């Protein structure tokens, strides 16, 4: 069960399929202090075939702040996972529901199960 990515506007089965696809591509960097609040929120813009046309880290400014190196490394790994998994397996219909998605990557839930 993958709880680390929250996706809205999809049915539960569509959401689970997408989460599982991206989960398989996500490698959490070694040495990240998981007790920290390291939830990375990413906004995706998708083409109708599931290709990612744009990826945006929603708290991008945090990546460059002093003391946020772990957040930056985790954010880069999340973006890399999305890029490596495309095209995403999206529903054949309802493009308006999933053309823009937000994914929340939480490393603590990945490690703790």
mmCIF file of N, CA, C and O in Angstrom:
data_model
loop_
_atom_site.group_PDB
_atom_site.id
_atom_site.type_symbol
_atom_site.label_atom_id
_atom_site.label_comp_id
_atom_site.label_asym_id
_atom_site.label_seq_id
_atom_site.Cartn_x
_atom_site.Cartn_y
_atom_site.Cartn_z
ATOM 1 N N UNK A 1 0.854 -1.186 0.000
ATOM 2 C CA UNK A 1 0.000 0.000 0.000
ATOM 3 C C UNK A 1 0.888 1.234 0.000
ATOM 4 O O UNK A 1 1.743 1.393 0.862
ATOM 5 N N UNK A 2 0.679 2.089 -0.927
ATOM 6 C CA UNK A 2 1.529 3.276 -1.067
ATOM 7 C C UNK A 2 0.736 4.499 -0.644
ATOM 8 O O UNK A 2 -0.187 4.920 -1.315
ATOM 9 N N UNK A 3 1.081 5.074 0.487
ATOM 10 C CA UNK A 3 0.390 6.257 1.003
ATOM 11 C C UNK A 3 1.210 7.521 0.785
ATOM 12 O O UNK A 3 0.762 8.595 1.100
ATOM 13 N N UNK A 4 2.420 7.372 0.289
ATOM 14 C CA UNK A 4 3.344 8.497 0.251
ATOM 15 C C UNK A 4 3.059 9.491 -0.858
ATOM 16 O O UNK A 4 3.621 10.551 -0.880
ATOM 17 N N UNK A 5 2.194 9.159 -1.794
ATOM 18 C CA UNK A 5 1.867 10.084 -2.862
ATOM 19 C C UNK A 5 0.364 10.312 -2.857
ATOM 20 O O UNK A 5 -0.400 9.361 -2.907
ATOM 21 N N UNK A 6 -0.053 11.534 -2.758
ATOM 22 C CA UNK A 6 -1.469 11.850 -2.738
ATOM 23 C C UNK A 6 -1.840 12.461 -4.093
ATOM 24 O O UNK A 6 -1.231 13.414 -4.531
ATOM 25 N N UNK A 7 -2.838 11.885 -4.734
ATOM 26 C CA UNK A 7 -3.246 12.354 -6.054
ATOM 27 C C UNK A 7 -4.743 12.615 -6.014
ATOM 28 O O UNK A 7 -5.507 11.793 -5.529
ATOM 29 N N UNK A 8 -5.158 13.743 -6.529
ATOM 30 C CA UNK A 8 -6.579 14.069 -6.501
ATOM 31 C C UNK A 8 -7.187 13.939 -7.891
ATOM 32 O O UNK A 8 -6.496 13.864 -8.894
ATOM 33 N N UNK A 9 -8.493 13.890 -7.943
ATOM 34 C CA UNK A 9 -9.299 13.905 -9.161
ATOM 35 C C UNK A 9 -9.317 12.577 -9.916
ATOM 36 O O UNK A 9 -9.870 12.493 -10.983
ATOM 37 N N UNK A 10 -8.712 11.538 -9.389
ATOM 38 C CA UNK A 10 -8.754 10.226 -10.026
ATOM 39 C C UNK A 10 -9.551 9.277 -9.141
ATOM 40 O O UNK A 10 -9.671 9.488 -7.942
ATOM 41 N N UNK A 11 -10.075 8.203 -9.736
ATOM 42 C CA UNK A 11 -10.707 7.182 -8.918
ATOM 43 C C UNK A 11 -9.625 6.499 -8.090
ATOM 44 O O UNK A 11 -8.432 6.599 -8.406
ATOM 45 N N UNK A 12 -10.025 5.784 -7.063
ATOM 46 C CA UNK A 12 -9.029 5.122 -6.217
ATOM 47 C C UNK A 12 -8.198 4.111 -6.994
ATOM 48 O O UNK A 12 -6.989 4.025 -6.799
ATOM 49 N N UNK A 13 -8.816 3.360 -7.885
ATOM 50 C CA UNK A 13 -8.042 2.380 -8.655
ATOM 51 C C UNK A 13 -7.077 3.065 -9.625
ATOM 52 O O UNK A 13 -5.941 2.613 -9.804
ATOM 53 N N UNK A 14 -7.501 4.162 -10.242
ATOM 54 C CA UNK A 14 -6.606 4.919 -11.134
ATOM 55 C C UNK A 14 -5.449 5.519 -10.333
ATOM 56 O O UNK A 14 -4.297 5.493 -10.764
ATOM 57 N N UNK A 15 -5.774 6.050 -9.159
ATOM 58 C CA UNK A 15 -4.763 6.649 -8.294
ATOM 59 C C UNK A 15 -3.755 5.600 -7.843
ATOM 60 O O UNK A 15 -2.544 5.820 -7.892
ATOM 61 N N UNK A 16 -4.246 4.433 -7.420
ATOM 62 C CA UNK A 16 -3.351 3.363 -6.970
ATOM 63 C C UNK A 16 -2.424 2.905 -8.089
ATOM 64 O O UNK A 16 -1.233 2.666 -7.860
ATOM 65 N N UNK A 17 -2.953 2.771 -9.296
ATOM 66 C CA UNK A 17 -2.123 2.340 -10.430
ATOM 67 C C UNK A 17 -1.008 3.346 -10.708
ATOM 68 O O UNK A 17 0.148 2.968 -10.947
ATOM 69 N N UNK A 18 -1.344 4.623 -10.656
ATOM 70 C CA UNK A 18 -0.348 5.662 -10.912
ATOM 71 C C UNK A 18 0.693 5.706 -9.787
ATOM 72 O O UNK A 18 1.900 5.805 -10.042
ATOM 73 N N UNK A 19 0.233 5.605 -8.549
ATOM 74 C CA UNK A 19 1.158 5.590 -7.411
ATOM 75 C C UNK A 19 2.128 4.428 -7.520
ATOM 76 O O UNK A 19 3.328 4.588 -7.313
ATOM 77 N N UNK A 20 1.602 3.259 -7.820
ATOM 78 C CA UNK A 20 2.456 2.075 -7.912
ATOM 79 C C UNK A 20 3.483 2.204 -9.026
ATOM 80 O O UNK A 20 4.620 1.775 -8.880
ATOM 81 N N UNK A 21 3.081 2.789 -10.138
ATOM 82 C CA UNK A 21 4.013 2.985 -11.241
ATOM 83 C C UNK A 21 5.163 3.892 -10.811
ATOM 84 O O UNK A 21 6.335 3.578 -11.029
ATOM 85 N N UNK A 22 4.845 5.012 -10.194
ATOM 86 C CA UNK A 22 5.882 5.972 -9.803
ATOM 87 C C UNK A 22 6.711 5.425 -8.645
ATOM 88 O O UNK A 22 7.931 5.598 -8.599
ATOM 89 N N UNK A 23 6.059 4.715 -7.718
ATOM 90 C CA UNK A 23 6.758 4.128 -6.576
ATOM 91 C C UNK A 23 7.897 3.219 -7.046
ATOM 92 O O UNK A 23 8.979 3.219 -6.473
ATOM 93 N N UNK A 24 7.654 2.467 -8.083
ATOM 94 C CA UNK A 24 8.676 1.546 -8.595
ATOM 95 C C UNK A 24 9.887 2.296 -9.159
ATOM 96 O O UNK A 24 10.976 1.735 -9.258
ATOM 97 N N UNK A 25 9.701 3.530 -9.536
ATOM 98 C CA UNK A 25 10.787 4.329 -10.120
ATOM 99 C C UNK A 25 11.505 5.202 -9.092
ATOM 100 O O UNK A 25 12.518 5.825 -9.413
ATOM 101 N N UNK A 26 10.972 5.279 -7.868
ATOM 102 C CA UNK A 26 11.512 6.207 -6.877
ATOM 103 C C UNK A 26 12.527 5.509 -5.990
ATOM 104 O O UNK A 26 12.209 4.547 -5.287
ATOM 105 N N UNK A 27 13.751 5.995 -6.012
ATOM 106 C CA UNK A 27 14.802 5.520 -5.125
ATOM 107 C C UNK A 27 15.072 6.625 -4.117
ATOM 108 O O UNK A 27 15.503 7.723 -4.493
ATOM 109 N N UNK A 28 14.812 6.327 -2.856
ATOM 110 C CA UNK A 28 15.044 7.327 -1.818
ATOM 111 C C UNK A 28 16.547 7.406 -1.551
ATOM 112 O O UNK A 28 17.193 6.379 -1.341
ATOM 113 N N UNK A 29 17.101 8.609 -1.568
ATOM 114 C CA UNK A 29 18.535 8.764 -1.338
ATOM 115 C C UNK A 29 18.957 8.260 0.049
ATOM 116 O O UNK A 29 18.259 8.462 1.033
ATOM 117 N N UNK A 30 20.097 7.617 0.089
ATOM 118 C CA UNK A 30 20.651 7.108 1.350
ATOM 119 C C UNK A 30 21.130 8.284 2.194
ATOM 120 O O UNK A 30 21.690 9.242 1.683
ATOM 121 N N UNK A 31 20.880 8.190 3.496
ATOM 122 C CA UNK A 31 21.388 9.202 4.422
ATOM 123 C C UNK A 31 20.441 10.353 4.697
ATOM 124 O O UNK A 31 20.789 11.268 5.435
ATOM 125 N N UNK A 32 19.245 10.321 4.126
ATOM 126 C CA UNK A 32 18.272 11.391 4.390
ATOM 127 C C UNK A 32 17.750 11.228 5.818
ATOM 128 O O UNK A 32 17.357 10.133 6.202
ATOM 129 N N UNK A 33 17.725 12.299 6.623
ATOM 130 C CA UNK A 33 17.196 12.196 7.992
ATOM 131 C C UNK A 33 15.659 12.150 7.965
ATOM 132 O O UNK A 33 14.994 13.163 7.857
ATOM 133 N N UNK A 34 15.102 10.953 8.056
ATOM 134 C CA UNK A 34 13.672 10.769 7.868
ATOM 135 C C UNK A 34 12.810 11.337 8.983
ATOM 136 O O UNK A 34 11.610 11.434 8.837
ATOM 137 N N UNK A 35 13.422 11.722 10.089
ATOM 138 C CA UNK A 35 12.608 12.321 11.149
ATOM 139 C C UNK A 35 12.207 13.751 10.804
ATOM 140 O O UNK A 35 11.308 14.314 11.398
ATOM 141 N N UNK A 36 12.866 14.329 9.848
ATOM 142 C CA UNK A 36 12.529 15.689 9.426
ATOM 143 C C UNK A 36 11.235 15.700 8.616
ATOM 144 O O UNK A 36 10.797 14.680 8.107
ATOM 145 N N UNK A 37 10.652 16.874 8.497
ATOM 146 C CA UNK A 37 9.454 17.056 7.681
ATOM 147 C C UNK A 37 9.905 17.219 6.235
ATOM 148 O O UNK A 37 10.204 18.323 5.795
ATOM 149 N N UNK A 38 9.980 16.118 5.521
ATOM 150 C CA UNK A 38 10.499 16.147 4.165
ATOM 151 C C UNK A 38 9.450 15.692 3.165
ATOM 152 O O UNK A 38 9.659 14.748 2.416
ATOM 153 N N UNK A 39 8.326 16.349 3.160
ATOM 154 C CA UNK A 39 7.301 16.041 2.171
ATOM 155 C C UNK A 39 7.536 16.956 0.980
ATOM 156 O O UNK A 39 7.554 18.174 1.109
ATOM 157 N N UNK A 40 7.740 16.335 -0.169
ATOM 158 C CA UNK A 40 7.988 17.081 -1.401
ATOM 159 C C UNK A 40 6.716 17.057 -2.239
ATOM 160 O O UNK A 40 6.219 15.988 -2.581
ATOM 161 N N UNK A 41 6.201 18.227 -2.544
ATOM 162 C CA UNK A 41 4.996 18.346 -3.364
ATOM 163 C C UNK A 41 5.397 18.750 -4.771
ATOM 164 O O UNK A 41 6.099 19.741 -4.954
ATOM 165 N N UNK A 42 4.936 17.947 -5.722
ATOM 166 C CA UNK A 42 5.287 18.184 -7.118
ATOM 167 C C UNK A 42 4.014 18.309 -7.939
ATOM 168 O O UNK A 42 3.080 17.514 -7.786
ATOM 169 N N UNK A 43 3.981 19.309 -8.795
ATOM 170 C CA UNK A 43 2.847 19.497 -9.715
ATOM 171 C C UNK A 43 3.279 19.047 -11.096
ATOM 172 O O UNK A 43 4.344 19.440 -11.579
ATOM 173 N N UNK A 44 2.449 18.201 -11.709
ATOM 174 C CA UNK A 44 2.731 17.680 -13.042
ATOM 175 C C UNK A 44 1.708 18.197 -14.033
ATOM 176 O O UNK A 44 0.521 18.256 -13.726
ATOM 177 N N UNK A 45 2.165 18.521 -15.219
ATOM 178 C CA UNK A 45 1.293 18.813 -16.352
ATOM 179 C C UNK A 45 1.517 17.689 -17.351
ATOM 180 O O UNK A 45 2.657 17.440 -17.748
ATOM 181 N N UNK A 46 0.428 17.020 -17.705
ATOM 182 C CA UNK A 46 0.535 15.844 -18.562
ATOM 183 C C UNK A 46 -0.097 16.068 -19.921
ATOM 184 O O UNK A 46 -1.089 16.789 -20.047
ATOM 185 N N UNK A 47 0.477 15.422 -20.924
ATOM 186 C CA UNK A 47 -0.130 15.359 -22.249
ATOM 187 C C UNK A 47 -1.131 14.206 -22.246
ATOM 188 O O UNK A 47 -1.066 13.330 -21.378
ATOM 189 N N UNK A 48 -2.043 14.160 -23.206
ATOM 190 C CA UNK A 48 -3.049 13.092 -23.231
ATOM 191 C C UNK A 48 -2.486 11.675 -23.253
ATOM 192 O O UNK A 48 -3.136 10.739 -22.786
ATOM 193 N N UNK A 49 -1.253 11.501 -23.735
ATOM 194 C CA UNK A 49 -0.654 10.162 -23.778
ATOM 195 C C UNK A 49 0.090 9.795 -22.487
ATOM 196 O O UNK A 49 0.698 8.738 -22.396
ATOM 197 N N UNK A 50 0.051 10.672 -21.483
ATOM 198 C CA UNK A 50 0.716 10.404 -20.215
ATOM 199 C C UNK A 50 2.134 10.932 -20.127
ATOM 200 O O UNK A 50 2.795 10.788 -19.104
ATOM 201 N N UNK A 51 2.612 11.574 -21.198
ATOM 202 C CA UNK A 51 3.933 12.186 -21.167
ATOM 203 C C UNK A 51 3.886 13.432 -20.293
ATOM 204 O O UNK A 51 2.946 14.223 -20.379
ATOM 205 N N UNK A 52 4.892 13.611 -19.462
ATOM 206 C CA UNK A 52 4.962 14.766 -18.576
ATOM 207 C C UNK A 52 5.531 15.948 -19.356
ATOM 208 O O UNK A 52 6.655 15.894 -19.842
ATOM 209 N N UNK A 53 4.738 17.003 -19.486
ATOM 210 C CA UNK A 53 5.198 18.178 -20.218
ATOM 211 C C UNK A 53 5.857 19.203 -19.310
ATOM 212 O O UNK A 53 6.650 20.022 -19.765
ATOM 213 N N UNK A 54 5.543 19.154 -17.998
ATOM 214 C CA UNK A 54 6.151 20.096 -17.061
ATOM 215 C C UNK A 54 6.104 19.497 -15.661
ATOM 216 O O UNK A 54 5.113 18.878 -15.279
ATOM 217 N N UNK A 55 7.183 19.676 -14.914
ATOM 218 C CA UNK A 55 7.268 19.249 -13.519
ATOM 219 C C UNK A 55 7.681 20.459 -12.702
ATOM 220 O O UNK A 55 8.657 21.133 -13.030
ATOM 221 N N UNK A 56 6.941 20.718 -11.627
ATOM 222 C CA UNK A 56 7.243 21.863 -10.773
ATOM 223 C C UNK A 56 7.277 21.407 -9.314
ATOM 224 O O UNK A 56 6.312 20.828 -8.823
ATOM 225 N N UNK A 57 8.395 21.648 -8.630
ATOM 226 C CA UNK A 57 8.460 21.431 -7.182
ATOM 227 C C UNK A 57 7.756 22.628 -6.558
ATOM 228 O O UNK A 57 8.181 23.772 -6.752
ATOM 229 N N UNK A 58 6.658 22.369 -5.825
ATOM 230 C CA UNK A 58 5.830 23.470 -5.342
ATOM 231 C C UNK A 58 6.521 24.343 -4.292
ATOM 232 O O UNK A 58 6.230 25.519 -4.195
ATOM 233 N N UNK A 59 7.427 23.787 -3.516
ATOM 234 C CA UNK A 59 8.172 24.583 -2.548
ATOM 235 C C UNK A 59 9.611 24.738 -3.039
ATOM 236 O O UNK A 59 10.571 24.475 -2.314
ATOM 237 N N UNK A 60 9.742 25.153 -4.289
ATOM 238 C CA UNK A 60 11.054 25.246 -4.932
ATOM 239 C C UNK A 60 12.018 26.152 -4.165
ATOM 240 O O UNK A 60 13.216 25.871 -4.088
ATOM 241 N N UNK A 61 11.515 27.233 -3.587
ATOM 242 C CA UNK A 61 12.380 28.166 -2.860
ATOM 243 C C UNK A 61 13.079 27.480 -1.691
ATOM 244 O O UNK A 61 14.213 27.816 -1.351
ATOM 245 N N UNK A 62 12.411 26.487 -1.094
ATOM 246 C CA UNK A 62 13.006 25.764 0.045
ATOM 247 C C UNK A 62 14.267 25.006 -0.368
ATOM 248 O O UNK A 62 15.164 24.792 0.444
ATOM 249 N N UNK A 63 14.345 24.611 -1.627
ATOM 250 C CA UNK A 63 15.496 23.835 -2.098
ATOM 251 C C UNK A 63 16.804 24.606 -1.975
ATOM 252 O O UNK A 63 17.867 24.006 -1.824
ATOM 253 N N UNK A 64 16.746 25.916 -2.030
ATOM 254 C CA UNK A 64 17.955 26.733 -2.019
ATOM 255 C C UNK A 64 18.220 27.425 -0.688
ATOM 256 O O UNK A 64 19.159 28.203 -0.578
ATOM 257 N N UNK A 65 17.390 27.125 0.323
ATOM 258 C CA UNK A 65 17.589 27.745 1.631
ATOM 259 C C UNK A 65 18.670 26.993 2.402
ATOM 260 O O UNK A 65 18.817 25.780 2.256
ATOM 261 N N UNK A 66 19.415 27.719 3.233
ATOM 262 C CA UNK A 66 20.429 27.066 4.068
ATOM 263 C C UNK A 66 19.781 26.001 4.961
ATOM 264 O O UNK A 66 18.686 26.190 5.475
ATOM 265 N N UNK A 67 20.463 24.890 5.105
ATOM 266 C CA UNK A 67 19.974 23.827 5.969
ATOM 267 C C UNK A 67 18.911 22.933 5.340
ATOM 268 O O UNK A 67 18.357 22.071 6.007
ATOM 269 N N UNK A 68 18.627 23.133 4.065
ATOM 270 C CA UNK A 68 17.582 22.351 3.397
ATOM 271 C C UNK A 68 18.149 21.400 2.346
ATOM 272 O O UNK A 68 17.461 21.018 1.408
ATOM 273 N N UNK A 69 19.393 20.993 2.519
ATOM 274 C CA UNK A 69 20.026 20.114 1.545
ATOM 275 C C UNK A 69 19.288 18.783 1.410
ATOM 276 O O UNK A 69 19.135 18.262 0.311
ATOM 277 N N UNK A 70 18.803 18.236 2.526
ATOM 278 C CA UNK A 70 18.075 16.967 2.477
ATOM 279 C C UNK A 70 16.787 17.113 1.664
ATOM 280 O O UNK A 70 16.428 16.225 0.888
ATOM 281 N N UNK A 71 16.101 18.236 1.851
ATOM 282 C CA UNK A 71 14.881 18.483 1.079
ATOM 283 C C UNK A 71 15.205 18.563 -0.406
ATOM 284 O O UNK A 71 14.514 17.977 -1.236
ATOM 285 N N UNK A 72 16.283 19.257 -0.734
ATOM 286 C CA UNK A 72 16.682 19.403 -2.132
ATOM 287 C C UNK A 72 17.001 18.048 -2.755
ATOM 288 O O UNK A 72 16.553 17.746 -3.867
ATOM 289 N N UNK A 73 17.745 17.223 -2.049
ATOM 290 C CA UNK A 73 18.107 15.903 -2.566
ATOM 291 C C UNK A 73 16.864 15.048 -2.764
ATOM 292 O O UNK A 73 16.720 14.368 -3.786
ATOM 293 N N UNK A 74 15.941 15.099 -1.801
ATOM 294 C CA UNK A 74 14.715 14.318 -1.912
ATOM 295 C C UNK A 74 13.840 14.834 -3.060
ATOM 296 O O UNK A 74 13.273 14.044 -3.818
ATOM 297 N N UNK A 75 13.749 16.148 -3.206
ATOM 298 C CA UNK A 75 12.960 16.728 -4.300
ATOM 299 C C UNK A 75 13.533 16.315 -5.649
ATOM 300 O O UNK A 75 12.784 15.944 -6.563
ATOM 301 N N UNK A 76 14.833 16.349 -5.775
ATOM 302 C CA UNK A 76 15.468 15.936 -7.035
ATOM 303 C C UNK A 76 15.202 14.463 -7.324
ATOM 304 O O UNK A 76 14.978 14.079 -8.476
ATOM 305 N N UNK A 77 15.188 13.632 -6.292
ATOM 306 C CA UNK A 77 14.918 12.200 -6.501
ATOM 307 C C UNK A 77 13.463 11.979 -6.920
ATOM 308 O O UNK A 77 13.187 11.090 -7.736
ATOM 309 N N UNK A 78 12.544 12.767 -6.388
ATOM 310 C CA UNK A 78 11.133 12.645 -6.758
ATOM 311 C C UNK A 78 10.915 13.067 -8.214
ATOM 312 O O UNK A 78 10.210 12.394 -8.972
ATOM 313 N N UNK A 79 11.542 14.153 -8.610
ATOM 314 C CA UNK A 79 11.441 14.610 -10.005
ATOM 315 C C UNK A 79 12.046 13.563 -10.943
ATOM 316 O O UNK A 79 11.469 13.239 -11.989
ATOM 317 N N UNK A 80 13.157 13.009 -10.560
ATOM 318 C CA UNK A 80 13.807 11.976 -11.365
ATOM 319 C C UNK A 80 12.897 10.746 -11.510
ATOM 320 O O UNK A 80 12.796 10.162 -12.587
ATOM 321 N N UNK A 81 12.212 10.368 -10.448
ATOM 322 C CA UNK A 81 11.295 9.219 -10.498
ATOM 323 C C UNK A 81 10.187 9.451 -11.513
ATOM 324 O O UNK A 81 9.863 8.566 -12.309
ATOM 325 N N UNK A 82 9.615 10.641 -11.500
ATOM 326 C CA UNK A 82 8.539 10.956 -12.452
ATOM 327 C C UNK A 82 9.075 10.924 -13.876
ATOM 328 O O UNK A 82 8.454 10.345 -14.769
ATOM 329 N N UNK A 83 10.229 11.515 -14.093
ATOM 330 C CA UNK A 83 10.819 11.526 -15.448
ATOM 331 C C UNK A 83 11.125 10.112 -15.939
ATOM 332 O O UNK A 83 10.898 9.788 -17.095
ATOM 333 N N UNK A 84 11.655 9.283 -15.047
ATOM 334 C CA UNK A 84 12.027 7.929 -15.430
ATOM 335 C C UNK A 84 10.816 7.034 -15.690
ATOM 336 O O UNK A 84 10.956 6.015 -16.363
ATOM 337 N N UNK A 85 9.672 7.386 -15.156
ATOM 338 C CA UNK A 85 8.477 6.548 -15.283
ATOM 339 C C UNK A 85 7.586 6.918 -16.466
ATOM 340 O O UNK A 85 6.596 6.242 -16.703
ATOM 341 N N UNK A 86 7.885 7.970 -17.140
ATOM 342 C CA UNK A 86 6.974 8.371 -18.209
ATOM 343 C C UNK A 86 7.172 7.561 -19.478
ATOM 344 O O UNK A 86 8.262 7.033 -19.676
ATOM 345 N N UNK A 87 6.131 7.446 -20.276
ATOM 346 C CA UNK A 87 4.816 8.068 -20.070
ATOM 347 C C UNK A 87 4.070 7.365 -18.944
ATOM 348 O O UNK A 87 4.183 6.156 -18.763
ATOM 349 N N UNK A 88 3.336 8.158 -18.169
ATOM 350 C CA UNK A 88 2.554 7.606 -17.071
ATOM 351 C C UNK A 88 1.335 6.884 -17.614
ATOM 352 O O UNK A 88 0.778 7.279 -18.638
ATOM 353 N N UNK A 89 0.953 5.838 -16.927
ATOM 354 C CA UNK A 89 -0.225 5.066 -17.334
ATOM 355 C C UNK A 89 -1.454 5.763 -16.785
ATOM 356 O O UNK A 89 -1.832 5.572 -15.632
ATOM 357 N N UNK A 90 -2.043 6.580 -17.609
ATOM 358 C CA UNK A 90 -3.202 7.386 -17.214
ATOM 359 C C UNK A 90 -4.465 6.814 -17.849
ATOM 360 O O UNK A 90 -4.392 6.048 -18.811
ATOM 361 N N UNK A 91 -5.629 7.179 -17.321
ATOM 362 C CA UNK A 91 -6.882 6.691 -17.912
ATOM 363 C C UNK A 91 -7.009 7.127 -19.369
ATOM 364 O O UNK A 91 -6.494 8.169 -19.774
ATOM 365 N N UNK A 92 -7.708 6.325 -20.142
ATOM 366 C CA UNK A 92 -7.915 6.659 -21.556
ATOM 367 C C UNK A 92 -8.852 7.845 -21.744
ATOM 368 O O UNK A 92 -8.843 8.485 -22.782
ATOM 369 N N UNK A 93 -9.680 8.100 -20.747
ATOM 370 C CA UNK A 93 -10.634 9.212 -20.855
ATOM 371 C C UNK A 93 -10.489 10.118 -19.638
ATOM 372 O O UNK A 93 -9.757 9.819 -18.708
ATOM 373 N N UNK A 94 -11.188 11.230 -19.668
ATOM 374 C CA UNK A 94 -11.184 12.151 -18.542
ATOM 375 C C UNK A 94 -9.933 12.990 -18.427
ATOM 376 O O UNK A 94 -9.515 13.339 -17.323
ATOM 377 N N UNK A 95 -9.333 13.337 -19.554
ATOM 378 C CA UNK A 95 -8.085 14.111 -19.553
ATOM 379 C C UNK A 95 -8.182 15.357 -18.675
ATOM 380 O O UNK A 95 -7.224 15.698 -17.968
ATOM 381 N N UNK A 96 -9.330 16.023 -18.659
ATOM 382 C CA UNK A 96 -9.482 17.223 -17.838
ATOM 383 C C UNK A 96 -9.295 16.933 -16.346
ATOM 384 O O UNK A 96 -8.906 17.815 -15.595
ATOM 385 N N UNK A 97 -9.565 15.694 -15.926
ATOM 386 C CA UNK A 97 -9.415 15.323 -14.515
ATOM 387 C C UNK A 97 -7.959 15.120 -14.118
ATOM 388 O O UNK A 97 -7.607 15.299 -12.961
ATOM 389 N N UNK A 98 -7.120 14.723 -15.046
ATOM 390 C CA UNK A 98 -5.753 14.380 -14.672
ATOM 391 C C UNK A 98 -4.665 15.087 -15.473
ATOM 392 O O UNK A 98 -3.489 14.759 -15.328
ATOM 393 N N UNK A 99 -5.016 16.089 -16.252
ATOM 394 C CA UNK A 99 -3.977 16.780 -17.035
ATOM 395 C C UNK A 99 -3.015 17.555 -16.139
ATOM 396 O O UNK A 99 -1.870 17.793 -16.508
ATOM 397 N N UNK A 100 -3.473 17.936 -14.938
ATOM 398 C CA UNK A 100 -2.610 18.554 -13.934
ATOM 399 C C UNK A 100 -2.808 17.771 -12.639
ATOM 400 O O UNK A 100 -3.924 17.639 -12.160
ATOM 401 N N UNK A 101 -1.729 17.220 -12.113
ATOM 402 C CA UNK A 101 -1.785 16.423 -10.891
ATOM 403 C C UNK A 101 -0.775 16.940 -9.888
ATOM 404 O O UNK A 101 0.261 17.488 -10.265
ATOM 405 N N UNK A 102 -1.072 16.731 -8.616
ATOM 406 C CA UNK A 102 -0.100 17.017 -7.571
ATOM 407 C C UNK A 102 0.258 15.702 -6.893
ATOM 408 O O UNK A 102 -0.622 14.937 -6.500
ATOM 409 N N UNK A 103 1.539 15.454 -6.764
ATOM 410 C CA UNK A 103 2.049 14.281 -6.065
ATOM 411 C C UNK A 103 2.762 14.755 -4.809
ATOM 412 O O UNK A 103 3.538 15.707 -4.863
ATOM 413 N N UNK A 104 2.507 14.090 -3.702
ATOM 414 C CA UNK A 104 3.194 14.388 -2.450
ATOM 415 C C UNK A 104 4.072 13.203 -2.099
ATOM 416 O O UNK A 104 3.573 12.113 -1.822
ATOM 417 N N UNK A 105 5.371 13.399 -2.118
ATOM 418 C CA UNK A 105 6.326 12.349 -1.810
ATOM 419 C C UNK A 105 6.756 12.503 -0.351
ATOM 420 O O UNK A 105 7.312 13.522 0.025
ATOM 421 N N UNK A 106 6.522 11.486 0.472
ATOM 422 C CA UNK A 106 6.872 11.517 1.889
ATOM 423 C C UNK A 106 7.806 10.331 2.169
ATOM 424 O O UNK A 106 7.366 9.183 2.251
ATOM 425 N N UNK A 107 9.074 10.621 2.339
ATOM 426 C CA UNK A 107 10.074 9.571 2.537
ATOM 427 C C UNK A 107 9.858 8.819 3.846
ATOM 428 O O UNK A 107 10.142 7.633 3.928
ATOM 429 N N UNK A 108 9.331 9.476 4.866
ATOM 430 C CA UNK A 108 9.111 8.804 6.153
ATOM 431 C C UNK A 108 8.160 7.626 5.994
ATOM 432 O O UNK A 108 8.370 6.561 6.564
ATOM 433 N N UNK A 109 7.101 7.823 5.243
ATOM 434 C CA UNK A 109 6.131 6.733 5.050
ATOM 435 C C UNK A 109 6.721 5.609 4.218
ATOM 436 O O UNK A 109 6.359 4.458 4.395
ATOM 437 N N UNK A 110 7.616 5.949 3.329
ATOM 438 C CA UNK A 110 8.264 4.915 2.519
ATOM 439 C C UNK A 110 9.148 4.031 3.405
ATOM 440 O O UNK A 110 9.146 2.819 3.283
ATOM 441 N N UNK A 111 9.889 4.643 4.306
ATOM 442 C CA UNK A 111 10.823 3.910 5.146
ATOM 443 C C UNK A 111 10.091 3.149 6.251
ATOM 444 O O UNK A 111 10.400 2.002 6.534
ATOM 445 N N UNK A 112 9.085 3.777 6.843
ATOM 446 C CA UNK A 112 8.373 3.164 7.955
ATOM 447 C C UNK A 112 7.317 2.164 7.492
ATOM 448 O O UNK A 112 6.858 1.358 8.282
ATOM 449 N N UNK A 113 6.926 2.229 6.229
ATOM 450 C CA UNK A 113 5.948 1.294 5.694
ATOM 451 C C UNK A 113 4.603 1.669 5.949
ATOM 452 O O UNK A 113 3.743 1.801 6.509
#
